[in-house]
Short mmCIF file of N, CA and C in Angstrom, two decimals:
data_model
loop_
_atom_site.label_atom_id
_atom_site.label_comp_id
_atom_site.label_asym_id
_atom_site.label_seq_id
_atom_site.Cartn_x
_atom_site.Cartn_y
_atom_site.Cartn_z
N UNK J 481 -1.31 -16.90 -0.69
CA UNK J 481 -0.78 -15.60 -1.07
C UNK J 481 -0.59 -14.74 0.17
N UNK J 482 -0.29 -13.85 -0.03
CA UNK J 482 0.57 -12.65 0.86
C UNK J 482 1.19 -11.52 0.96
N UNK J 483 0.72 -10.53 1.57
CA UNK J 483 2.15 -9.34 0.90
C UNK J 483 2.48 -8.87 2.19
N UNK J 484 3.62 -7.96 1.56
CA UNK J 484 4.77 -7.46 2.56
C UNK J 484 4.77 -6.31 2.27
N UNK J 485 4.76 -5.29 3.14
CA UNK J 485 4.04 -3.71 2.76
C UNK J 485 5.38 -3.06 3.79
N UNK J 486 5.65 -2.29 3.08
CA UNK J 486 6.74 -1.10 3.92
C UNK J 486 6.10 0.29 3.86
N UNK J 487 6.34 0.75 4.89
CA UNK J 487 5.29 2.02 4.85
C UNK J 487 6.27 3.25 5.27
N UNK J 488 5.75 4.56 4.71
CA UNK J 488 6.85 5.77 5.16
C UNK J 488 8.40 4.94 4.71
N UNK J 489 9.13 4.87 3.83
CA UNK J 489 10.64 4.68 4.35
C UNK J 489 10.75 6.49 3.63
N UNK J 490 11.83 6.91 4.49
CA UNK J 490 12.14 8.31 4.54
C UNK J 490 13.03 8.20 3.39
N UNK J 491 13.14 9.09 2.48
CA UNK J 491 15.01 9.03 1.88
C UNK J 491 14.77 10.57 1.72
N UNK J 492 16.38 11.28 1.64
CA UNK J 492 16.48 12.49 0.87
C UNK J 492 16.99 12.30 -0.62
N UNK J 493 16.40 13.07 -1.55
CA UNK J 493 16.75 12.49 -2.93
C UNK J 493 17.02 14.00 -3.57
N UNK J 494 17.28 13.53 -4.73
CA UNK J 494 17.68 14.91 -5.66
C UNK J 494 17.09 14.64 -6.85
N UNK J 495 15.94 14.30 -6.96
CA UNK J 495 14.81 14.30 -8.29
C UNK J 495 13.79 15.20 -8.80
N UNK J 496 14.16 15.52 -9.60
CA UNK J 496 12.77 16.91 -10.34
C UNK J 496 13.79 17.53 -11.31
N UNK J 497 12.75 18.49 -12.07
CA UNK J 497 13.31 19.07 -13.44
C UNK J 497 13.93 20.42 -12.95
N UNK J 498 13.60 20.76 -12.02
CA UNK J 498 13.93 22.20 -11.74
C UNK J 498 15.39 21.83 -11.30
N UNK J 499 16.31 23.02 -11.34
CA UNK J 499 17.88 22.97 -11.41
C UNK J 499 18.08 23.11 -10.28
N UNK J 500 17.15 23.87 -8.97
CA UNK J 500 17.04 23.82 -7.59
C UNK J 500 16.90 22.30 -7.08
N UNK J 501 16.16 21.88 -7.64
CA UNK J 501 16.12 20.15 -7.13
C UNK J 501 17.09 19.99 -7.19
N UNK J 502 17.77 19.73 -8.10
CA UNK J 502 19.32 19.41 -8.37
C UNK J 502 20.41 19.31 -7.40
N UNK J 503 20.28 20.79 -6.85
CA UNK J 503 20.74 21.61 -6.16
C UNK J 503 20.94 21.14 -4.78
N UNK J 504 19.47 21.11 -4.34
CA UNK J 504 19.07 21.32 -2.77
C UNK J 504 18.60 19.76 -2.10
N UNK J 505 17.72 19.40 -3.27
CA UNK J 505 17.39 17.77 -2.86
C UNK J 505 15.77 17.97 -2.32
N UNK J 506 15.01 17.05 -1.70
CA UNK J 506 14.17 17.06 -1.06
C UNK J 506 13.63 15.80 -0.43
N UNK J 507 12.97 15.73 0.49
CA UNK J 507 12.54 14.71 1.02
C UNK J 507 11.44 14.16 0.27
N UNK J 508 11.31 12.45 0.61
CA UNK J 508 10.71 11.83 -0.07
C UNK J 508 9.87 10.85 0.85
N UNK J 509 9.09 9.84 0.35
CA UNK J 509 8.12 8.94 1.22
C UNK J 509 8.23 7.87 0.39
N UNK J 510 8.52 6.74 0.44
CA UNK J 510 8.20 5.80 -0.34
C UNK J 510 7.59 4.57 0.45
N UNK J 511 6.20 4.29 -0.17
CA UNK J 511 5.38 3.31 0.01
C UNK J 511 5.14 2.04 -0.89
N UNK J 512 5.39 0.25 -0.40
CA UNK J 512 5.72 -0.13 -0.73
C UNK J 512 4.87 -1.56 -0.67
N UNK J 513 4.29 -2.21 -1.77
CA UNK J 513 3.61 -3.44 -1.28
C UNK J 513 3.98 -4.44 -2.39
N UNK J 514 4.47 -5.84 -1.91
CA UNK J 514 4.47 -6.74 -2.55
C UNK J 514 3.57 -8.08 -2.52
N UNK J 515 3.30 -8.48 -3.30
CA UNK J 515 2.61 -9.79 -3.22
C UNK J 515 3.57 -11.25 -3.52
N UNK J 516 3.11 -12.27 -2.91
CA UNK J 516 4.07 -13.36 -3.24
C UNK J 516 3.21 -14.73 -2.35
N UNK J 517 3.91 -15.71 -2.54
CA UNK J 517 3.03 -16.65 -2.11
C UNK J 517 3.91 -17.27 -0.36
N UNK J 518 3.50 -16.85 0.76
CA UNK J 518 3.97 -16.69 1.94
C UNK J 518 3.72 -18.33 2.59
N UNK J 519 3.11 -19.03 1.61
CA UNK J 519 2.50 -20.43 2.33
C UNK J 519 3.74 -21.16 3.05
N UNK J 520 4.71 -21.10 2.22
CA UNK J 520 5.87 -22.03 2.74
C UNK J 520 6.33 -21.30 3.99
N UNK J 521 7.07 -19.95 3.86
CA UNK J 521 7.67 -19.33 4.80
C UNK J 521 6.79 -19.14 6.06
N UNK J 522 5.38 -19.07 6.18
CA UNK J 522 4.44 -19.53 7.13
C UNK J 522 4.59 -20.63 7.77
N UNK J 523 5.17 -21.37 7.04
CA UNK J 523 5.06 -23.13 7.78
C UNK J 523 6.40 -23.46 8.39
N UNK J 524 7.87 -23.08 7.48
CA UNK J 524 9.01 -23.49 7.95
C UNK J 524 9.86 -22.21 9.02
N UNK J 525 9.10 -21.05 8.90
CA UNK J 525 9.70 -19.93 9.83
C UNK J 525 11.07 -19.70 9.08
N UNK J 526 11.54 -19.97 8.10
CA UNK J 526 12.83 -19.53 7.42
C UNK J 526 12.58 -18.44 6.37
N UNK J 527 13.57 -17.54 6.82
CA UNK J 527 13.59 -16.49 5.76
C UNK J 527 14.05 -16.40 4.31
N UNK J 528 14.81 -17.36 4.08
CA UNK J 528 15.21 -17.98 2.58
C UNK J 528 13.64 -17.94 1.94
N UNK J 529 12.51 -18.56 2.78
CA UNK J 529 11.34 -19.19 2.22
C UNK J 529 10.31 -17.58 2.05
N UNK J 530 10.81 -16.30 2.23
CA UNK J 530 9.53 -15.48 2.17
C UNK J 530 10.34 -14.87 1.78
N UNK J 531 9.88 -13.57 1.38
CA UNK J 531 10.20 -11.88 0.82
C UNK J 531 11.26 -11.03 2.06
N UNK J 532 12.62 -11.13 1.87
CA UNK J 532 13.07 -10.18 3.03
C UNK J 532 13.04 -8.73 2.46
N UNK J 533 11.89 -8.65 3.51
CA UNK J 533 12.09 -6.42 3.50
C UNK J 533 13.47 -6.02 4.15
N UNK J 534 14.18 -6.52 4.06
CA UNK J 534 15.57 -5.61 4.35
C UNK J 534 16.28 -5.63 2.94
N UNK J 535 16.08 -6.45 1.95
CA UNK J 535 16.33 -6.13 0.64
C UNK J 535 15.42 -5.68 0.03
N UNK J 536 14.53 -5.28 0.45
CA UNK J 536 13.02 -4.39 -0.54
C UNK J 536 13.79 -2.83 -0.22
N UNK J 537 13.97 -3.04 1.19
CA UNK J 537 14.31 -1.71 1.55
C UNK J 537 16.37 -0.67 0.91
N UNK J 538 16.54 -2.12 0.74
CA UNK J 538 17.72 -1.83 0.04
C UNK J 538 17.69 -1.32 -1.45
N UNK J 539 17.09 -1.96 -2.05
CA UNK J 539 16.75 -1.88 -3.11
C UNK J 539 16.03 -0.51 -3.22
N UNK J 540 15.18 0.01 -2.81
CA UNK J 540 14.42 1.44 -2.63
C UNK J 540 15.42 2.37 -2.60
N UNK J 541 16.02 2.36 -1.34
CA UNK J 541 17.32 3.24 -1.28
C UNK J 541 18.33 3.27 -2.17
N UNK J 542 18.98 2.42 -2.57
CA UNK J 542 19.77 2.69 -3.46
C UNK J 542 19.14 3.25 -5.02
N UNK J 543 17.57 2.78 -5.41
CA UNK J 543 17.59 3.53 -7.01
C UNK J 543 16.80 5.07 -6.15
N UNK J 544 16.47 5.17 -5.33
CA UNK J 544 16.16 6.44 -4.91
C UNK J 544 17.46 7.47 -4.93
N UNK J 545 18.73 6.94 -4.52
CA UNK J 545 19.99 7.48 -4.64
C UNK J 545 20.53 8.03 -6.03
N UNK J 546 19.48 7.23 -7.17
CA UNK J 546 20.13 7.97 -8.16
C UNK J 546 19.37 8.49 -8.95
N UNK J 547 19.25 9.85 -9.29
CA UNK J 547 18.93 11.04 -10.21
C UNK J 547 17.97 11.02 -10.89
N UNK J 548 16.88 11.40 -10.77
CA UNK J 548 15.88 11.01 -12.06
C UNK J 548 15.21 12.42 -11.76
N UNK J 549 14.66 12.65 -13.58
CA UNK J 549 13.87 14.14 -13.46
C UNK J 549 12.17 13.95 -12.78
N UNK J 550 12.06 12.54 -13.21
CA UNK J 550 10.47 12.14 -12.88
C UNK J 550 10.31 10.89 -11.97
N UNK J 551 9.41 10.88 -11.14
CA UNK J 551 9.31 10.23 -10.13
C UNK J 551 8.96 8.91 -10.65
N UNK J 552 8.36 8.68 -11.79
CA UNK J 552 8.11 7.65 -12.70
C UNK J 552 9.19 6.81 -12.99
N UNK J 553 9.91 7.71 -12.97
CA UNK J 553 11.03 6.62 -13.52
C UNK J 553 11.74 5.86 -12.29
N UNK J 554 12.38 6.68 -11.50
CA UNK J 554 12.43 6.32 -10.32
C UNK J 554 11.95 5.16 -9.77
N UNK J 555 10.41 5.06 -10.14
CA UNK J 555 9.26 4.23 -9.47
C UNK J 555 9.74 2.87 -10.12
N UNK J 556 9.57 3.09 -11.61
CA UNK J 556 9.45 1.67 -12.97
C UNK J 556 11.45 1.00 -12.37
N UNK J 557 12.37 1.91 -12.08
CA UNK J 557 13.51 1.00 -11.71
C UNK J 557 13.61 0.43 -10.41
N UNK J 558 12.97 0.74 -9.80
CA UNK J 558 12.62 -0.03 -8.38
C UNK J 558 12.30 -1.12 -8.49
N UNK J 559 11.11 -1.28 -8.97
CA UNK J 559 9.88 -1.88 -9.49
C UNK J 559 10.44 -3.38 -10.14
N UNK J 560 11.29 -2.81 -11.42
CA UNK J 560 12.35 -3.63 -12.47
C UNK J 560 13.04 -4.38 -11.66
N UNK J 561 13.92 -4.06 -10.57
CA UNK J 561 14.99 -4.39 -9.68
C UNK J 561 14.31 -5.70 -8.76
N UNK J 562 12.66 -5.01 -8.21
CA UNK J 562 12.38 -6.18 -6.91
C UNK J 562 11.96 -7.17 -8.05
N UNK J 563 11.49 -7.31 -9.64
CA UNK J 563 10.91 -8.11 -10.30
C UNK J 563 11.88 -9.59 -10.23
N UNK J 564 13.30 -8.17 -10.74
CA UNK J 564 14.48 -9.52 -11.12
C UNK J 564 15.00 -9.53 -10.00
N UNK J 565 15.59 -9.39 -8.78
CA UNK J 565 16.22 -9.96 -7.87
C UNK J 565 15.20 -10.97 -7.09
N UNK J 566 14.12 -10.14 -7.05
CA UNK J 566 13.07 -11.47 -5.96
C UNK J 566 12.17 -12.51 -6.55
N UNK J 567 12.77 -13.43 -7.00
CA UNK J 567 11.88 -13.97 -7.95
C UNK J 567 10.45 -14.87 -7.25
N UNK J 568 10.44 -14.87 -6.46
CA UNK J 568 8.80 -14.73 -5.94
C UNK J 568 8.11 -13.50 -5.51
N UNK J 569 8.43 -12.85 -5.82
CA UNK J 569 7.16 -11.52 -6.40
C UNK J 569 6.85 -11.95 -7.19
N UNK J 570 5.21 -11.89 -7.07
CA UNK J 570 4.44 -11.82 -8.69
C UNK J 570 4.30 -10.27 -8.89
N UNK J 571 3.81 -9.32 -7.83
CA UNK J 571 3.53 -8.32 -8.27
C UNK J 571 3.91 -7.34 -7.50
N UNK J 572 4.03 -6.07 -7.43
CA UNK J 572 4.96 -5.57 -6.90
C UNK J 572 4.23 -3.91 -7.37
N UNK J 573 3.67 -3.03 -6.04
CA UNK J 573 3.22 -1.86 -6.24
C UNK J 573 4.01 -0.34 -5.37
N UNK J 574 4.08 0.55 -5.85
CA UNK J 574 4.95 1.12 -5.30
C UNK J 574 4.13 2.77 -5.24
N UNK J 575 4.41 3.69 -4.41
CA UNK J 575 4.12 5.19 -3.92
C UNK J 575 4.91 5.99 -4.15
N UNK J 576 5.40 6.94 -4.44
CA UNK J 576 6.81 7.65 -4.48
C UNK J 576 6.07 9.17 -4.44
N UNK J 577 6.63 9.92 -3.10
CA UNK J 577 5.80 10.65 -2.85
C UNK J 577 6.69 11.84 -2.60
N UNK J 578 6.92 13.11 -3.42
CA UNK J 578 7.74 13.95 -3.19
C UNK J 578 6.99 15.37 -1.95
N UNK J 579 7.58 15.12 -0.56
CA UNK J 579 7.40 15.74 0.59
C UNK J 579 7.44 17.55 -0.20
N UNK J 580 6.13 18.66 0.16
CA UNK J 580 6.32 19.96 -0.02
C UNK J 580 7.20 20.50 -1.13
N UNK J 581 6.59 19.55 -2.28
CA UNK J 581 7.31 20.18 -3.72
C UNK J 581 7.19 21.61 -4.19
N UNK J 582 8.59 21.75 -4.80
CA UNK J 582 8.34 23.52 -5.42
C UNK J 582 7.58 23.48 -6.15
N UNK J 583 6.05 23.33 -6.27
CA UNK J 583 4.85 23.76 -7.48
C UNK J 583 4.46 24.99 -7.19
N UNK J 584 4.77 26.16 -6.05
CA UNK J 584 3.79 27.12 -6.03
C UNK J 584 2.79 27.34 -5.61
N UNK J 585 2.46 26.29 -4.31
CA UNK J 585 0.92 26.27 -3.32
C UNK J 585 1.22 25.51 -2.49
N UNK J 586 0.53 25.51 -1.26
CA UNK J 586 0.77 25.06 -0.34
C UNK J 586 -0.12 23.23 -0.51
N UNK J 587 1.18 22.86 -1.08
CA UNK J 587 0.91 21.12 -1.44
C UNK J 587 1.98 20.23 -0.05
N UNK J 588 1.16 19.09 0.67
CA UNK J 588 1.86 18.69 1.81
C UNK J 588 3.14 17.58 0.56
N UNK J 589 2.80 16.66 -0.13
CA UNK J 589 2.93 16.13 -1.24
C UNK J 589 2.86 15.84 -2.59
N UNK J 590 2.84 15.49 -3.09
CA UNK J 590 2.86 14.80 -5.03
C UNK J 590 2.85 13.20 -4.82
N UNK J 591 2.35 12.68 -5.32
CA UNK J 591 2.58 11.48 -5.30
C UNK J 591 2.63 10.65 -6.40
N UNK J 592 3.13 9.31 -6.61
CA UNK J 592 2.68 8.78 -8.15
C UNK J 592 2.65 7.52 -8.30
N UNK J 593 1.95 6.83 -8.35
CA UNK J 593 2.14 5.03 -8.01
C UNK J 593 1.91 4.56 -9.06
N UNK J 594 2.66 3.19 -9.23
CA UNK J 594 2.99 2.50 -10.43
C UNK J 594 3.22 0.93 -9.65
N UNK J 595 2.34 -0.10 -10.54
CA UNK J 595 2.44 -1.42 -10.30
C UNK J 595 2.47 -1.83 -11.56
N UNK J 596 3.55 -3.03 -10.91
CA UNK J 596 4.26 -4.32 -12.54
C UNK J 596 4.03 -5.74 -11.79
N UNK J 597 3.73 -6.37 -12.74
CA UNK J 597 3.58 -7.54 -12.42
C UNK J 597 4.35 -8.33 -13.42
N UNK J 598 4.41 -10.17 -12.72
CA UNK J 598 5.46 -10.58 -13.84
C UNK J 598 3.81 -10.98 -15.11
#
């Protein structure tokens, strides 16, 4: 076994209920860990044989690109996406962390993590 962890990827997004989100957007953090079984791609050095984080990271970015009021959801189509495109993930955990949200106090983040497994 094995995982493949992406850490900090930056995006600007436009997610939350408030009509200013909408609006203005905000920065985001998304943290990222998969599990899968690395034995082969350990042995043959081919990337066919392991998890490429340049499609984890694709995948992030693009459902981060689209609209959601809750970070939850956001999270569960990510999540959905690395299940069915990478089919060696077994499990697959994710961070989604909205940077100095409008709540009204001096909050650095929000955060909300959600793991699926097959």
């Amino acid at each position: 076994m094995g995982l493949v962890k992406l850490k900090n990827i930056k995006v600007y997004a436009y997610h939350g209920c408030l009509v200013e989100e909408k609006k203005i957007g905000s920065d985001y953090r998304v943290d990222l860990k998969v599990k899968a079984d690395l034995t082969t791609s350990a042995e043959t050095d081919k990337l066919a044989d392991t998890v490429d984080y340049v499609h984890l990271n694709f995948i992030v970015k693009e459902e981060m690109a689209i609209r959601s009021k809750l970070l939850e959801h956001v999270a569960e189509r990510i999540l959905v996406r690395i299940l069915k495109e990478i089919p060696m993930v077994e499990k697959a955990t994710i961070d989604v962390s909205k940077i100095n949200p409008p709540i009204g106090g001096n909050v650095e983040l929000v955060t909300i993590t959600r793991t699926k497994k097959r």
